[in-house]
Coordinates of C-alpha atoms in Angstrom, one line a residue:
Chain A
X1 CA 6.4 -87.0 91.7
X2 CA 6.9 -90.9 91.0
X3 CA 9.8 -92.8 91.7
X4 CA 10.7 -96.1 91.0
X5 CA 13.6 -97.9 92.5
X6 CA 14.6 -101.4 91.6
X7 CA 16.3 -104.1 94.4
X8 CA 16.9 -107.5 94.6
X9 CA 20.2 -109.3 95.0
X10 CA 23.4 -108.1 93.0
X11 CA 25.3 -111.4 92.3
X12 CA 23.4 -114.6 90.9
X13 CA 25.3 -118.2 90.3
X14 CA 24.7 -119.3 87.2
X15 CA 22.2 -121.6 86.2
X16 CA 20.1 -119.8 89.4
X17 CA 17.0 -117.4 89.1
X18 CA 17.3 -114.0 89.1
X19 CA 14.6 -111.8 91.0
X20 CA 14.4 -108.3 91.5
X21 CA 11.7 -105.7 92.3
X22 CA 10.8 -102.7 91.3
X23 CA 9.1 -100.0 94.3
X24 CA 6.5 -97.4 93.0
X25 CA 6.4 -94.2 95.4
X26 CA 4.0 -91.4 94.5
X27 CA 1.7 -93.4 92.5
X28 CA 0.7 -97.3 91.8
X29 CA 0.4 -100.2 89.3
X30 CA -3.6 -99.2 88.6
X31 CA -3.1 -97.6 85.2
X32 CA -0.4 -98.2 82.1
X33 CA 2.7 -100.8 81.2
X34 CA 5.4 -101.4 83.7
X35 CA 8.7 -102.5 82.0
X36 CA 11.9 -104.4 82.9
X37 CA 14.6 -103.1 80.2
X38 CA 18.4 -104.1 80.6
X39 CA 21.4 -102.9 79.3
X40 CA 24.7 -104.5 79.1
X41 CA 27.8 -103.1 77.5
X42 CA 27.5 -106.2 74.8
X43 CA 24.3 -106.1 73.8
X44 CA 22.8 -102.5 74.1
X45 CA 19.7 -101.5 75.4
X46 CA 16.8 -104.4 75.4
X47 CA 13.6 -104.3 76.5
X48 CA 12.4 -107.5 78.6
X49 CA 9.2 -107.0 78.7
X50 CA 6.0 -105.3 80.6
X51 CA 3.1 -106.0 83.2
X52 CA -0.1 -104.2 81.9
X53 CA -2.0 -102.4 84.8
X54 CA -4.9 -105.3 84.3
X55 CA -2.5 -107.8 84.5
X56 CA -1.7 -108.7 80.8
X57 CA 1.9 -109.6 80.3
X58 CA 4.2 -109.3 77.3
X59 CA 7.8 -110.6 76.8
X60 CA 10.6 -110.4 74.4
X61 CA 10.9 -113.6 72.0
X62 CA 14.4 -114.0 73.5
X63 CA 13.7 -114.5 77.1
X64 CA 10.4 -115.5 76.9
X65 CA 10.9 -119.4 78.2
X66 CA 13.1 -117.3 81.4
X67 CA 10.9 -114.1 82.5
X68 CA 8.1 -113.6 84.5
X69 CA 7.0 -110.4 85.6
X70 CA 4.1 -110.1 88.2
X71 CA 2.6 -107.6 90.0
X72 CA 2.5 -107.4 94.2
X73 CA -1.1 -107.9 95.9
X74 CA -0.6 -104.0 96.7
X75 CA 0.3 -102.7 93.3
X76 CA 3.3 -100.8 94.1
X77 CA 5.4 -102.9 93.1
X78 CA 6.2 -105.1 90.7
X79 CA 8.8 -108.0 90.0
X80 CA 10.6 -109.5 87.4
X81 CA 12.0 -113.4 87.2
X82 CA 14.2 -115.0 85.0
X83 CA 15.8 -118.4 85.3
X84 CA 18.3 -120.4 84.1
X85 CA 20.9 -117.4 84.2
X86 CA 23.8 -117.0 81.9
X87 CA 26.9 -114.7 82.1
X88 CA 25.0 -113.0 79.1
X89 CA 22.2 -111.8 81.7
X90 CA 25.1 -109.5 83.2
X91 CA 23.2 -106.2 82.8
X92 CA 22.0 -102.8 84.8
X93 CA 18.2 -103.8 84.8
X94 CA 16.0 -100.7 84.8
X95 CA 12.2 -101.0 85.4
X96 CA 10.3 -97.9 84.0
X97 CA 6.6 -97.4 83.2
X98 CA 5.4 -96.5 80.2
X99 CA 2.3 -94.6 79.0
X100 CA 0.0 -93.4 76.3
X101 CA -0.8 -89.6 76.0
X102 CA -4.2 -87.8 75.1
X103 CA -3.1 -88.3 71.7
X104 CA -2.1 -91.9 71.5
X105 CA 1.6 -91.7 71.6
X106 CA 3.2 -93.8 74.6
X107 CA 6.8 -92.7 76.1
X108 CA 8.8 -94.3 78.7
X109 CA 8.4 -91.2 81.2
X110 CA 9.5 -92.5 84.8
X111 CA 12.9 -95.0 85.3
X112 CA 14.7 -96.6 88.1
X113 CA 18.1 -95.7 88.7
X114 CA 19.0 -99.1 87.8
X115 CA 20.6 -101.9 89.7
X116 CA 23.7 -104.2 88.0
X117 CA 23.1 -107.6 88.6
X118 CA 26.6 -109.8 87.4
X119 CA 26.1 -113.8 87.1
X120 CA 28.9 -115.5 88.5
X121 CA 29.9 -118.7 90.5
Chain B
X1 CA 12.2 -108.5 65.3
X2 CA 12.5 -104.8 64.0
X3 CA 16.3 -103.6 63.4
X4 CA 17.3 -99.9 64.5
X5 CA 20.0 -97.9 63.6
X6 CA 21.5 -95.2 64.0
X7 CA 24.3 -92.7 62.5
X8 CA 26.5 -91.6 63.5
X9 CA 27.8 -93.9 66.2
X10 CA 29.8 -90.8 67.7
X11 CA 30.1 -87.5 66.9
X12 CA 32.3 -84.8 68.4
X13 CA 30.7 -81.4 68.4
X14 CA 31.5 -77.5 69.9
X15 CA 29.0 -75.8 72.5
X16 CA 26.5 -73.9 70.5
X17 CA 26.7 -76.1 67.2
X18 CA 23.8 -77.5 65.8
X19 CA 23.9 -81.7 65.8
X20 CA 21.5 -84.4 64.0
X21 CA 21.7 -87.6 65.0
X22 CA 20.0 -90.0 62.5
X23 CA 17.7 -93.3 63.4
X24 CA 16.8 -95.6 60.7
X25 CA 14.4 -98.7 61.1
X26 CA 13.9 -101.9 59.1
X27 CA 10.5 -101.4 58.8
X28 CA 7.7 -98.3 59.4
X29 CA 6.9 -97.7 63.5
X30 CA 3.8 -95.2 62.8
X31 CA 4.8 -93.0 65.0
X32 CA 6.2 -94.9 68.1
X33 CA 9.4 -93.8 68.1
X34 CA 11.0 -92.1 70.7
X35 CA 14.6 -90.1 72.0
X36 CA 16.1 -90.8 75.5
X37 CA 19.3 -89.3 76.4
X38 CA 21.6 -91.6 78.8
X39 CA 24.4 -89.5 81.2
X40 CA 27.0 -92.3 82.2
X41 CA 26.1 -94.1 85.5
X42 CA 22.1 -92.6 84.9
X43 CA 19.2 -94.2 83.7
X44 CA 17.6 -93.0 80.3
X45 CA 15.9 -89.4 79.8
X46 CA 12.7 -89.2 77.8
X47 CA 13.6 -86.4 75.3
X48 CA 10.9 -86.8 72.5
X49 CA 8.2 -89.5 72.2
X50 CA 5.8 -90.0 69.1
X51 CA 8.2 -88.7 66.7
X52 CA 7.9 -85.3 67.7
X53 CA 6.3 -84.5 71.0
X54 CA 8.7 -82.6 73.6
X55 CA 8.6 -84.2 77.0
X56 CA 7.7 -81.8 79.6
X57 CA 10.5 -79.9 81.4
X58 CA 12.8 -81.0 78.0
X59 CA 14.3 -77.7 76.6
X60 CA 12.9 -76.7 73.3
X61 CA 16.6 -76.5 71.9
X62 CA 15.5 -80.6 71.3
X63 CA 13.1 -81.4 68.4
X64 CA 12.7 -84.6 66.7
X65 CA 11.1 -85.2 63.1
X66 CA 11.0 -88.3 60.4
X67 CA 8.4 -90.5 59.7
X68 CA 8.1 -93.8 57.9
X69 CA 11.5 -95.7 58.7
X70 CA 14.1 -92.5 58.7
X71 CA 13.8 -90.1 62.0
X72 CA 16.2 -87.5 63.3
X73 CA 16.9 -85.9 66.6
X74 CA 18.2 -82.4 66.5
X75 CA 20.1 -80.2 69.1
X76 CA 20.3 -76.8 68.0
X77 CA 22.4 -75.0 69.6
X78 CA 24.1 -77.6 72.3
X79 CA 24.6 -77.0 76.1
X80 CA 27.3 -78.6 78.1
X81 CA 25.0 -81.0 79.8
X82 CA 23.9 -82.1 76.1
X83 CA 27.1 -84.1 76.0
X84 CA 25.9 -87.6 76.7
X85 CA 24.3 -90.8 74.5
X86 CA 21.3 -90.8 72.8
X87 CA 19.1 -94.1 71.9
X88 CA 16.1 -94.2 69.8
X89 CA 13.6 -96.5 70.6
X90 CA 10.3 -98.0 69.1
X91 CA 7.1 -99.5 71.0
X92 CA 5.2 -99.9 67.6
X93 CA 6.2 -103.6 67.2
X94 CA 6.8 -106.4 69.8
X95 CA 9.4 -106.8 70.9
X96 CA 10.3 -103.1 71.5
X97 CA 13.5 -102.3 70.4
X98 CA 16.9 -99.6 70.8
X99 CA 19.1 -98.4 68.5
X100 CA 22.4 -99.1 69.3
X101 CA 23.0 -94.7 70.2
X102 CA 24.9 -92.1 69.4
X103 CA 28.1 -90.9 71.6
X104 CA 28.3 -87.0 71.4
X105 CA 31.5 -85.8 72.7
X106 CA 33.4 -82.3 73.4
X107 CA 34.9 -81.1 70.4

């Protein structure tokens, strides 16, 4: 069974980079899209963006300038940057993969338990 | 961007009622649109994915239909541990985007 956990620090200053990482048990980053999605009680759900298995990347317009997401030399695990952070980047931050079926329809099957990161001096 | 919504925002409901919960988008997703359900303090729950597919180990009490822009999620008869939120989401377009969920409370 896969598991993904995220960690990284839970308190950022503003202005500072926020880094966090996500652990793959029971499987690795060799096949579909590993996502970072947040969720804050102002803005919803929102989807950062996702690390293809052969490295492709793709962002949301709105953080794009901010996020990097990269992938560890031993694929299990896989980390997500943003910089210049806000009070608005106050959020639970999930990472989950996502994957296409036999059929061609993709789902979001396996998610972290999330991890709140607050931005504050 | 593509907008989601959804209706209602909350809805109070009775064990062993039937409940729709509706998700509109502001332009057509094929069929990338999914259901997560989210308990408080837990991550999201894949429910259904391309419109209508039931994620394994999902109880068949969930179905999901729609196509085009207008998709519905339907409970038939709820359970206890139905009461949570429920987001719709679509991967069709970049960036991928929620709606903004559905609250269904303990009549």
């Amino acid at each position: 069974q896969m598991q993904l956990r995220e960690s990284g620090p839970g308190l950022v200053k503003p202005s500072e980079t926020l880094s966090l990482t996500c652990t793959v048990s029971g499987g690795s980053i060799n096949s579909d899209y590993w996502n970072w999605i947040r969720q804050s009680p102002g803005t919803g759900l929102e989807w950062i963006g996702y690390l293809h298995h052969s490295g492709t990347t793709n962002y949301n317009p709105s953080l794009e300038s901010r996020v990097t997401i990269s992938m560890d030399m031993s694929r299990t695990q896989f980390s997500l940057r943003l910089t210049s952070v806000t009070a608005a980047d106050t959020a639970v931050y999930y990472c989950a993969r996502r994957k296409i079926d036999v059929a061609g329809a993709y789902y979001f099957d396996y998610w972290g338990q999330g991890t709140l990161v607050t931005v504050s001096s | 961007a593509i907008q989601m919504t959804q209706s209602p925002s909350s809805l109070s409901a009775s064990v062993g009622d039937r409940v729709t919960i509706t998700c509109r988008t502001s332009q057509g997703v094929s069929n990338d649109l999914g259901w997560y359900q989210q308990r408080p303090g837990k991550a999201p729950k894949l429910l259904i994915y391309g419109i209508s597919f039931l994620q394994s180990g999902v109880p068949s009490r969930f179905s999901g239909s729609g196509s085009g822009t207008d998709f519905t999620l339907t409970i038939s008869s709820l359970q206890p541990e139905d009461f949570a939120t429920y987001y719709c989401l679509q991967d069709n377009n970049y960036p991928f985007t929620f709606g903004p969920g559905t609250k269904l409370e303990i009549k």
